[in-house]
Amino acid sequence: MDADADVGLLEALEGEIQERLRHALGFQATYERNGPPSWLCGGTVNRGLGPVTEVGFNALSFRQGIVMTNTQWYTESRRPQGTNSLFVSWQTLTHAQNPA
């Protein structure tokens, strides 16, 4: 999927699906930042979300104006995001504050 297609798909999301993605990114970013609470997996999780937040953050926050404080912190603190050696590669170059 090219850069324009994946952002177009995210922007087409509406209602519950968009909210679920927003909350999922925020949930992960919060615990990457602060560590997990004791009720989540007994307080022990393997952190290391990786370079996967740039596309969703750009589509929801930058293009649609949705406030995503923890996701923004996580994404910006790891720029430029590299690759996970699978299918995510250098999303910062194609998505960071990209209005197109």
mmCIF file with all atom_site columns, N, CA, C and O in Angstrom, residues 1 3 6 9-11 27-29 31-32 44 47-48 52 62 65 81 84-85 88 97:
data_model
loop_
_atom_site.group_PDB
_atom_site.id
_atom_site.type_symbol
_atom_site.label_atom_id
_atom_site.label_alt_id
_atom_site.label_comp_id
_atom_site.label_asym_id
_atom_site.label_entity_id
_atom_site.label_seq_id
_atom_site.pdbx_PDB_ins_code
_atom_site.Cartn_x
_atom_site.Cartn_y
_atom_site.Cartn_z
_atom_site.occupancy
_atom_site.B_iso_or_equiv
_atom_site.pdbx_formal_charge
_atom_site.auth_seq_id
_atom_site.auth_comp_id
_atom_site.auth_asym_id
_atom_site.auth_atom_id
_atom_site.pdbx_PDB_model_num
ATOM 1  N N  . MET A 1 1  ? 0.851   -1.161 0.000  1.00 0.00 ? 1  MET A N  1
ATOM 2  C CA . MET A 1 1  ? 0.000   0.000  0.000  1.00 0.00 ? 1  MET A CA 1
ATOM 3  C C  . MET A 1 1  ? 0.903   1.231  0.000  1.00 0.00 ? 1  MET A C  1
ATOM 4  O O  . MET A 1 1  ? 1.820   1.345  0.789  1.00 0.00 ? 1  MET A O  1
ATOM 5  N N  . ALA A 1 3  ? 1.871   5.391  0.275  1.00 0.00 ? 3  ALA A N  1
ATOM 6  C CA . ALA A 1 3  ? 1.657   6.383  1.331  1.00 0.00 ? 3  ALA A CA 1
ATOM 7  C C  . ALA A 1 3  ? 0.304   7.070  1.206  1.00 0.00 ? 3  ALA A C  1
ATOM 8  O O  . ALA A 1 3  ? -0.391  7.286  2.194  1.00 0.00 ? 3  ALA A O  1
ATOM 9  N N  . ASP A 1 6  ? -2.714  4.535  2.200  1.00 0.00 ? 6  ASP A N  1
ATOM 10 C CA . ASP A 1 6  ? -2.939  4.229  3.609  1.00 0.00 ? 6  ASP A CA 1
ATOM 11 C C  . ASP A 1 6  ? -3.495  5.424  4.365  1.00 0.00 ? 6  ASP A C  1
ATOM 12 O O  . ASP A 1 6  ? -4.359  5.280  5.216  1.00 0.00 ? 6  ASP A O  1
ATOM 13 N N  . LEU A 1 9  ? -7.180  5.727  3.472  1.00 0.00 ? 9  LEU A N  1
ATOM 14 C CA . LEU A 1 9  ? -7.969  4.747  4.205  1.00 0.00 ? 9  LEU A CA 1
ATOM 15 C C  . LEU A 1 9  ? -8.237  5.225  5.624  1.00 0.00 ? 9  LEU A C  1
ATOM 16 O O  . LEU A 1 9  ? -9.366  5.159  6.113  1.00 0.00 ? 9  LEU A O  1
ATOM 17 N N  . LEU A 1 10 ? -7.208  5.738  6.299  1.00 0.00 ? 10 LEU A N  1
ATOM 18 C CA . LEU A 1 10 ? -7.392  6.233  7.658  1.00 0.00 ? 10 LEU A CA 1
ATOM 19 C C  . LEU A 1 10 ? -8.358  7.407  7.702  1.00 0.00 ? 10 LEU A C  1
ATOM 20 O O  . LEU A 1 10 ? -9.167  7.531  8.608  1.00 0.00 ? 10 LEU A O  1
ATOM 21 N N  . GLU A 1 11 ? -8.274  8.299  6.711  1.00 0.00 ? 11 GLU A N  1
ATOM 22 C CA . GLU A 1 11 ? -9.167  9.446  6.700  1.00 0.00 ? 11 GLU A CA 1
ATOM 23 C C  . GLU A 1 11 ? -10.605 9.045  6.388  1.00 0.00 ? 11 GLU A C  1
ATOM 24 O O  . GLU A 1 11 ? -11.530 9.750  6.746  1.00 0.00 ? 11 GLU A O  1
ATOM 25 N N  . PHE A 1 27 ? -3.448  4.629  24.057 1.00 0.00 ? 27 PHE A N  1
ATOM 26 C CA . PHE A 1 27 ? -3.240  3.616  25.098 1.00 0.00 ? 27 PHE A CA 1
ATOM 27 C C  . PHE A 1 27 ? -1.806  3.107  25.055 1.00 0.00 ? 27 PHE A C  1
ATOM 28 O O  . PHE A 1 27 ? -1.105  3.082  26.065 1.00 0.00 ? 27 PHE A O  1
ATOM 29 N N  . GLN A 1 28 ? -1.367  2.718  23.864 1.00 0.00 ? 28 GLN A N  1
ATOM 30 C CA . GLN A 1 28 ? -0.006  2.197  23.717 1.00 0.00 ? 28 GLN A CA 1
ATOM 31 C C  . GLN A 1 28 ? 1.033   3.260  24.058 1.00 0.00 ? 28 GLN A C  1
ATOM 32 O O  . GLN A 1 28 ? 1.997   2.989  24.769 1.00 0.00 ? 28 GLN A O  1
ATOM 33 N N  . ALA A 1 29 ? 0.834   4.465  23.544 1.00 0.00 ? 29 ALA A N  1
ATOM 34 C CA . ALA A 1 29 ? 1.811   5.538  23.769 1.00 0.00 ? 29 ALA A CA 1
ATOM 35 C C  . ALA A 1 29 ? 1.905   5.909  25.247 1.00 0.00 ? 29 ALA A C  1
ATOM 36 O O  . ALA A 1 29 ? 2.993   6.190  25.753 1.00 0.00 ? 29 ALA A O  1
ATOM 37 N N  . TYR A 1 31 ? 1.570   3.981  27.881 1.00 0.00 ? 31 TYR A N  1
ATOM 38 C CA . TYR A 1 31 ? 2.341   3.005  28.634 1.00 0.00 ? 31 TYR A CA 1
ATOM 39 C C  . TYR A 1 31 ? 3.765   2.858  28.133 1.00 0.00 ? 31 TYR A C  1
ATOM 40 O O  . TYR A 1 31 ? 4.638   2.391  28.850 1.00 0.00 ? 31 TYR A O  1
ATOM 41 N N  . GLU A 1 32 ? 4.022   3.282  26.899 1.00 0.00 ? 32 GLU A N  1
ATOM 42 C CA . GLU A 1 32 ? 5.408   3.383  26.444 1.00 0.00 ? 32 GLU A CA 1
ATOM 43 C C  . GLU A 1 32 ? 6.096   4.514  27.216 1.00 0.00 ? 32 GLU A C  1
ATOM 44 O O  . GLU A 1 32 ? 7.265   4.419  27.562 1.00 0.00 ? 32 GLU A O  1
ATOM 45 N N  . THR A 1 44 ? 3.584   -5.825 34.230 1.00 0.00 ? 44 THR A N  1
ATOM 46 C CA . THR A 1 44 ? 4.764   -6.208 33.461 1.00 0.00 ? 44 THR A CA 1
ATOM 47 C C  . THR A 1 44 ? 4.386   -6.424 32.006 1.00 0.00 ? 44 THR A C  1
ATOM 48 O O  . THR A 1 44 ? 3.650   -7.354 31.679 1.00 0.00 ? 44 THR A O  1
ATOM 49 N N  . ARG A 1 47 ? 7.732   -3.406 26.585 1.00 0.00 ? 47 ARG A N  1
ATOM 50 C CA . ARG A 1 47 ? 7.549   -2.167 25.852 1.00 0.00 ? 47 ARG A CA 1
ATOM 51 C C  . ARG A 1 47 ? 8.434   -2.157 24.621 1.00 0.00 ? 47 ARG A C  1
ATOM 52 O O  . ARG A 1 47 ? 9.427   -2.855 24.539 1.00 0.00 ? 47 ARG A O  1
ATOM 53 N N  . GLY A 1 48 ? 8.049   -1.355 23.669 1.00 0.00 ? 48 GLY A N  1
ATOM 54 C CA . GLY A 1 48 ? 8.793   -1.259 22.418 1.00 0.00 ? 48 GLY A CA 1
ATOM 55 C C  . GLY A 1 48 ? 7.830   -1.263 21.248 1.00 0.00 ? 48 GLY A C  1
ATOM 56 O O  . GLY A 1 48 ? 7.854   -2.159 20.425 1.00 0.00 ? 48 GLY A O  1
ATOM 57 N N  . VAL A 1 52 ? 5.489   2.620  14.337 1.00 0.00 ? 52 VAL A N  1
ATOM 58 C CA . VAL A 1 52 ? 4.204   2.359  13.698 1.00 0.00 ? 52 VAL A CA 1
ATOM 59 C C  . VAL A 1 52 ? 3.148   3.445  13.905 1.00 0.00 ? 52 VAL A C  1
ATOM 60 O O  . VAL A 1 52 ? 2.037   3.310  13.424 1.00 0.00 ? 52 VAL A O  1
ATOM 61 N N  . PHE A 1 62 ? -2.764  15.634 12.694 1.00 0.00 ? 62 PHE A N  1
ATOM 62 C CA . PHE A 1 62 ? -2.358  16.737 11.835 1.00 0.00 ? 62 PHE A CA 1
ATOM 63 C C  . PHE A 1 62 ? -3.427  17.093 10.806 1.00 0.00 ? 62 PHE A C  1
ATOM 64 O O  . PHE A 1 62 ? -3.764  18.249 10.630 1.00 0.00 ? 62 PHE A O  1
ATOM 65 N N  . GLY A 1 65 ? -7.095  17.316 12.997 1.00 0.00 ? 65 GLY A N  1
ATOM 66 C CA . GLY A 1 65 ? -7.088  18.194 14.158 1.00 0.00 ? 65 GLY A CA 1
ATOM 67 C C  . GLY A 1 65 ? -7.488  17.547 15.474 1.00 0.00 ? 65 GLY A C  1
ATOM 68 O O  . GLY A 1 65 ? -7.836  18.234 16.422 1.00 0.00 ? 65 GLY A O  1
ATOM 69 N N  . GLN A 1 81 ? 11.412  8.108  12.428 1.00 0.00 ? 81 GLN A N  1
ATOM 70 C CA . GLN A 1 81 ? 11.118  6.701  12.651 1.00 0.00 ? 81 GLN A CA 1
ATOM 71 C C  . GLN A 1 81 ? 11.699  5.899  11.496 1.00 0.00 ? 81 GLN A C  1
ATOM 72 O O  . GLN A 1 81 ? 11.596  6.280  10.341 1.00 0.00 ? 81 GLN A O  1
ATOM 73 N N  . ASN A 1 84 ? 10.719  -1.410 10.859 1.00 0.00 ? 84 ASN A N  1
ATOM 74 C CA . ASN A 1 84 ? 10.615  -2.558 11.750 1.00 0.00 ? 84 ASN A CA 1
ATOM 75 C C  . ASN A 1 84 ? 11.081  -3.825 11.032 1.00 0.00 ? 84 ASN A C  1
ATOM 76 O O  . ASN A 1 84 ? 10.853  -4.915 11.493 1.00 0.00 ? 84 ASN A O  1
ATOM 77 N N  . SER A 1 85 ? 11.708  -3.668 9.883  1.00 0.00 ? 85 SER A N  1
ATOM 78 C CA . SER A 1 85 ? 12.245  -4.759 9.053  1.00 0.00 ? 85 SER A CA 1
ATOM 79 C C  . SER A 1 85 ? 11.164  -5.692 8.536  1.00 0.00 ? 85 SER A C  1
ATOM 80 O O  . SER A 1 85 ? 11.455  -6.797 8.112  1.00 0.00 ? 85 SER A O  1
ATOM 81 N N  . VAL A 1 88 ? 6.895   -1.752 7.676  1.00 0.00 ? 88 VAL A N  1
ATOM 82 C CA . VAL A 1 88 ? 6.883   -0.342 8.035  1.00 0.00 ? 88 VAL A CA 1
ATOM 83 C C  . VAL A 1 88 ? 8.274   0.216  7.778  1.00 0.00 ? 88 VAL A C  1
ATOM 84 O O  . VAL A 1 88 ? 9.250   -0.258 8.352  1.00 0.00 ? 88 VAL A O  1
ATOM 85 N N  . GLN A 1 97 ? 3.596   15.483 9.276  1.00 0.00 ? 97 GLN A N  1
ATOM 86 C CA . GLN A 1 97 ? 2.965   16.753 8.945  1.00 0.00 ? 97 GLN A CA 1
ATOM 87 C C  . GLN A 1 97 ? 2.781   16.934 7.442  1.00 0.00 ? 97 GLN A C  1
ATOM 88 O O  . GLN A 1 97 ? 3.002   18.004 6.894  1.00 0.00 ? 97 GLN A O  1
#
